[in-house]
mmCIF file of C-alpha atoms in Angstrom:
data_model
loop_
_atom_site.group_PDB
_atom_site.id
_atom_site.type_symbol
_atom_site.label_atom_id
_atom_site.label_comp_id
_atom_site.label_asym_id
_atom_site.label_seq_id
_atom_site.Cartn_x
_atom_site.Cartn_y
_atom_site.Cartn_z
ATOM 1 C CA MET A 18 0.000 0.000 0.000
ATOM 2 C CA ARG A 19 2.831 2.381 0.846
ATOM 3 C CA SER A 20 4.529 1.619 -2.475
ATOM 4 C CA THR A 21 1.269 2.407 -4.282
ATOM 5 C CA CYS A 22 0.975 5.756 -2.507
ATOM 6 C CA LEU A 23 4.596 6.576 -3.285
ATOM 7 C CA PHE A 24 4.116 5.623 -6.928
ATOM 8 C CA LEU A 25 0.959 7.720 -7.161
ATOM 9 C CA SER A 26 2.594 10.763 -5.647
ATOM 10 C CA LEU A 27 5.546 10.489 -8.023
ATOM 11 C CA ALA A 28 3.338 9.816 -11.039
ATOM 12 C CA THR A 29 1.014 12.685 -10.161
ATOM 13 C CA THR A 30 3.933 15.053 -9.742
ATOM 14 C CA ALA A 31 5.473 13.940 -13.026
ATOM 15 C CA VAL A 32 2.181 14.308 -14.885
ATOM 16 C CA ALA A 33 1.501 17.718 -13.382
ATOM 17 C CA PHE A 34 4.833 19.068 -14.587
ATOM 18 C CA ALA A 35 5.031 17.207 -17.882
ATOM 19 C CA PRO A 36 4.300 19.179 -21.029
ATOM 20 C CA SER A 37 0.810 18.556 -22.345
ATOM 21 C CA THR A 38 -0.191 18.234 -25.987
ATOM 22 C CA HIS A 39 -3.283 20.334 -25.182
ATOM 23 C CA HIS A 40 -1.790 23.540 -23.887
ATOM 24 C CA GLN A 41 -2.277 27.169 -24.348
ATOM 25 C CA THR A 42 0.600 29.562 -24.208
ATOM 26 C CA ILE A 43 -0.249 32.975 -22.913
ATOM 27 C CA HIS A 44 2.047 35.658 -24.220
ATOM 28 C CA THR A 45 2.246 38.858 -22.266
ATOM 29 C CA PRO A 46 5.056 41.351 -22.214
ATOM 30 C CA THR A 47 6.332 39.941 -18.890
ATOM 31 C CA SER A 48 5.535 36.228 -19.322
ATOM 32 C CA LEU A 49 8.106 33.537 -19.845
ATOM 33 C CA SER A 50 7.523 30.984 -22.570
ATOM 34 C CA ALA A 51 6.006 28.437 -20.161
ATOM 35 C CA HIS A 52 3.295 25.944 -20.931
ATOM 36 C CA GLN A 53 0.015 26.735 -19.217
ATOM 37 C CA VAL A 54 -2.227 23.814 -18.313
ATOM 38 C CA THR A 55 -5.851 24.328 -17.446
ATOM 39 C CA ARG A 56 -7.291 22.876 -14.279
ATOM 40 C CA SER A 57 -9.450 20.382 -16.207
ATOM 41 C CA GLN A 58 -6.419 19.204 -18.207
ATOM 42 C CA ALA A 59 -4.391 18.724 -15.026
ATOM 43 C CA LEU A 60 -7.241 16.775 -13.391
ATOM 44 C CA ARG A 61 -7.613 14.606 -16.503
ATOM 45 C CA ASP A 62 -3.858 13.884 -16.490
ATOM 46 C CA ILE A 63 -3.926 13.049 -12.774
ATOM 47 C CA THR A 64 -6.926 10.750 -13.266
ATOM 48 C CA THR A 65 -5.154 8.986 -16.132
ATOM 49 C CA ALA A 66 -2.016 8.501 -14.022
ATOM 50 C CA PHE A 67 -4.090 7.227 -11.093
ATOM 51 C CA THR A 68 -5.954 4.746 -13.309
ATOM 52 C CA ALA A 69 -2.664 3.486 -14.763
ATOM 53 C CA ALA A 70 -1.155 3.111 -11.288
ATOM 54 C CA VAL A 71 -4.163 1.156 -10.004
ATOM 55 C CA ALA A 72 -4.135 -1.102 -13.060
ATOM 56 C CA THR A 73 -0.405 -1.730 -12.651
ATOM 57 C CA THR A 74 -0.559 -2.519 -8.935
ATOM 58 C CA ALA A 75 -3.688 -4.655 -9.243
ATOM 59 C CA PHE A 76 -1.684 -7.259 -11.162
ATOM 60 C CA THR A 77 1.483 -7.016 -9.087
ATOM 61 C CA THR A 78 1.883 -9.478 -6.226
ATOM 62 C CA LEU A 79 3.440 -8.349 -2.973
ATOM 63 C CA PRO A 80 5.936 -10.575 -1.178
ATOM 64 C CA ALA A 81 4.312 -13.136 1.089
ATOM 65 C CA TYR A 82 3.609 -11.923 4.607
ATOM 66 C CA ALA A 83 4.780 -8.375 3.895
ATOM 67 C CA ASP A 84 3.304 -5.964 6.409
ATOM 68 C CA GLU A 85 0.028 -7.715 7.052
ATOM 69 C CA THR A 86 -2.364 -8.617 9.823
ATOM 70 C CA LEU A 87 -3.238 -12.284 10.187
ATOM 71 C CA PRO A 88 -6.845 -13.374 10.811
ATOM 72 C CA SER A 89 -5.921 -14.035 14.444
ATOM 73 C CA GLY A 90 -5.025 -10.348 14.898
ATOM 74 C CA VAL A 91 -1.227 -10.723 14.915
ATOM 75 C CA ALA A 92 0.271 -7.823 12.931
ATOM 76 C CA ILE A 93 3.537 -8.421 11.066
ATOM 77 C CA LYS A 94 5.999 -5.689 10.088
ATOM 78 C CA VAL A 95 8.829 -6.994 7.903
ATOM 79 C CA VAL A 96 12.129 -5.388 8.928
ATOM 80 C CA LYS A 97 14.404 -7.674 6.882
ATOM 81 C CA SER A 98 13.626 -10.455 4.413
ATOM 82 C CA GLY A 99 15.767 -13.571 4.409
ATOM 83 C CA ASN A 100 16.181 -16.155 1.688
ATOM 84 C CA GLY A 101 16.990 -19.212 3.777
ATOM 85 C CA PRO A 102 14.842 -22.282 4.364
ATOM 86 C CA GLU A 103 11.517 -22.231 6.237
ATOM 87 C CA PRO A 104 11.129 -24.312 9.393
ATOM 88 C CA GLY A 105 8.730 -27.211 9.527
ATOM 89 C CA ILE A 106 6.577 -28.031 12.535
ATOM 90 C CA GLY A 107 8.703 -29.889 15.084
ATOM 91 C CA GLU A 108 12.036 -28.648 13.707
ATOM 92 C CA LEU A 109 14.557 -26.907 15.904
ATOM 93 C CA ALA A 110 14.851 -23.182 15.151
ATOM 94 C CA ALA A 111 17.427 -20.701 16.404
ATOM 95 C CA ILE A 112 15.911 -17.259 16.958
ATOM 96 C CA ARG A 113 16.934 -13.962 18.465
ATOM 97 C CA PHE A 114 14.244 -11.717 19.896
ATOM 98 C CA GLN A 115 13.283 -8.955 22.224
ATOM 99 C CA SER A 116 9.799 -8.409 23.552
ATOM 100 C CA PHE A 117 7.988 -5.531 25.173
ATOM 101 C CA ALA A 118 4.740 -4.974 27.048
ATOM 102 C CA GLY A 119 4.275 -1.284 26.376
ATOM 103 C CA GLU A 120 7.559 0.370 27.436
ATOM 104 C CA ASN A 121 8.595 -2.534 29.698
ATOM 105 C CA LYS A 122 11.182 -4.851 28.183
ATOM 106 C CA ILE A 123 10.246 -8.461 28.884
ATOM 107 C CA ASP A 124 13.155 -10.291 27.257
ATOM 108 C CA ASP A 125 16.150 -9.510 25.035
ATOM 109 C CA ILE A 126 18.037 -12.352 23.375
ATOM 110 C CA PHE A 127 19.742 -10.130 20.773
ATOM 111 C CA ASP A 128 22.674 -9.395 23.093
ATOM 112 C CA THR A 129 23.316 -12.954 24.276
ATOM 113 C CA PRO A 130 26.181 -15.055 22.861
ATOM 114 C CA GLU A 131 23.815 -17.860 21.799
ATOM 115 C CA PRO A 132 20.396 -17.599 20.154
ATOM 116 C CA TYR A 133 17.290 -19.044 21.745
ATOM 117 C CA TYR A 134 16.482 -22.556 20.487
ATOM 118 C CA THR A 135 12.878 -23.695 20.223
ATOM 119 C CA ARG A 136 10.945 -26.453 18.487
ATOM 120 C CA VAL A 137 8.531 -24.875 16.032
ATOM 121 C CA GLY A 138 4.944 -25.552 17.082
ATOM 122 C CA SER A 139 5.887 -26.969 20.497
ATOM 123 C CA GLY A 140 4.088 -24.281 22.481
ATOM 124 C CA GLY A 141 7.269 -23.049 24.155
ATOM 125 C CA LEU A 142 6.578 -19.446 23.159
ATOM 126 C CA ILE A 143 3.455 -17.309 23.331
ATOM 127 C CA LYS A 144 0.702 -18.316 20.889
ATOM 128 C CA GLY A 145 1.113 -15.308 18.593
ATOM 129 C CA VAL A 146 4.802 -16.091 18.026
ATOM 130 C CA GLU A 147 4.117 -19.821 17.594
ATOM 131 C CA GLU A 148 1.634 -18.949 14.833
ATOM 132 C CA VAL A 149 4.163 -16.836 12.916
ATOM 133 C CA LEU A 150 7.420 -18.837 13.202
ATOM 134 C CA PRO A 151 6.485 -21.422 10.507
ATOM 135 C CA LYS A 152 5.932 -18.553 8.042
ATOM 136 C CA MET A 153 9.458 -17.149 8.508
ATOM 137 C CA ARG A 154 12.651 -17.987 6.618
ATOM 138 C CA VAL A 155 16.201 -17.990 7.922
ATOM 139 C CA GLY A 156 17.366 -14.379 7.725
ATOM 140 C CA ASP A 157 13.902 -12.852 8.257
ATOM 141 C CA ARG A 158 13.466 -10.237 10.966
ATOM 142 C CA TRP A 159 9.887 -9.273 11.765
ATOM 143 C CA VAL A 160 8.257 -7.110 14.409
ATOM 144 C CA LEU A 161 5.045 -8.702 15.626
ATOM 145 C CA THR A 162 2.257 -6.929 17.462
ATOM 146 C CA ILE A 163 0.470 -9.646 19.382
ATOM 147 C CA PRO A 164 -2.995 -9.152 20.882
ATOM 148 C CA GLY A 165 -3.326 -9.935 24.582
ATOM 149 C CA GLU A 166 -5.376 -13.112 24.087
ATOM 150 C CA LEU A 167 -2.513 -14.611 22.016
ATOM 151 C CA ALA A 168 0.136 -13.458 24.485
ATOM 152 C CA PHE A 169 -0.309 -13.762 28.274
ATOM 153 C CA GLY A 170 -4.114 -13.614 28.248
ATOM 154 C CA PRO A 171 -6.416 -12.374 31.006
ATOM 155 C CA LYS A 172 -4.112 -13.613 33.793
ATOM 156 C CA GLY A 173 -1.081 -11.661 32.585
ATOM 157 C CA ARG A 174 2.149 -12.636 34.295
ATOM 158 C CA PRO A 175 3.313 -11.790 37.808
ATOM 159 C CA ALA A 176 6.676 -10.138 38.314
ATOM 160 C CA SER A 177 9.601 -12.453 38.943
ATOM 161 C CA ALA A 178 13.357 -12.048 39.392
ATOM 162 C CA GLY A 179 14.513 -9.765 36.588
ATOM 163 C CA LYS A 180 11.155 -9.929 34.801
ATOM 164 C CA PRO A 181 8.497 -7.202 34.962
ATOM 165 C CA ARG A 182 4.841 -7.856 35.709
ATOM 166 C CA ILE A 183 2.698 -8.097 32.580
ATOM 167 C CA PRO A 184 -0.854 -6.815 32.985
ATOM 168 C CA SER A 185 -3.847 -8.842 31.814
ATOM 169 C CA ASN A 186 -4.514 -8.850 28.064
ATOM 170 C CA ALA A 187 -1.436 -6.687 27.413
ATOM 171 C CA VAL A 188 -0.485 -6.226 23.761
ATOM 172 C CA ILE A 189 3.041 -7.572 23.252
ATOM 173 C CA THR A 190 5.547 -6.281 20.711
ATOM 174 C CA PHE A 191 7.876 -9.098 19.677
ATOM 175 C CA ASP A 192 10.911 -8.328 17.486
ATOM 176 C CA VAL A 193 12.097 -11.720 16.200
ATOM 177 C CA GLU A 194 14.852 -12.822 13.821
ATOM 178 C CA MET A 195 15.174 -16.369 12.460
ATOM 179 C CA VAL A 196 18.939 -16.965 12.601
ATOM 180 C CA GLY A 197 19.223 -20.674 11.926
ATOM 181 C CA LEU A 198 17.672 -24.085 11.502
ATOM 182 C CA PRO A 199 20.196 -26.571 12.888
ATOM 183 C CA GLY A 200 20.349 -29.567 10.556
ATOM 184 C CA LYS A 201 18.667 -27.764 7.662
ATOM 185 C CA GLU A 202 21.259 -25.151 6.785
ATOM 186 C CA PRO A 203 23.078 -25.773 3.481
ATOM 187 C CA GLU A 204 26.580 -24.991 4.839
ATOM 188 C CA LEU A 205 26.300 -27.700 7.494
ATOM 189 C CA ILE A 206 24.885 -30.229 5.061
ATOM 190 C CA GLU A 207 27.759 -29.553 2.625
ATOM 191 C CA LEU A 208 30.338 -29.975 5.431
ATOM 192 C CA ILE A 209 29.029 -33.185 6.984
ATOM 193 C CA GLY A 210 26.984 -34.625 4.137
ATOM 194 C CA ASP A 211 23.305 -35.451 4.032
ATOM 195 C CA VAL A 212 22.706 -38.452 6.293
#
């Protein structure tokens, strides 16, 4: 959607300043030899550019999962797109993440020496993250906005050592990067062979 708006603004600007075949030149003693476009001609040119832009974008596919909201309510913002393999359910995935409940940082695994390892679909993470991990590829970094019912729910989470209290039905922001799939990465398979 943002690319469409950007395209339209550029196309509209280009059309507005492009010379028209239907122009009138007004010559006065102080005028420059500029092309004058009537308001109706400018509106017609803008409408034509808009129609062309809509027709062009209607047949263009966006990358999968790019800046969308899933039916469950989880919103995905793509920060970086990877081109590695996708994890299957039950496979071990190495991720780095940080999560927030409002301004309170819940966790931050970006600064640790090792990533966090989890089995995809095992239920080891909050439901909103579990839903999204199988859609990611190695190298992807996405920011997820997870509704409270797919995060810590109506109970929230009490404070514990080094962890803040999370209120009931708090919306969680989860910045996650898929950094590896042990056993599925091509470099490892080339080194040790496919067994």
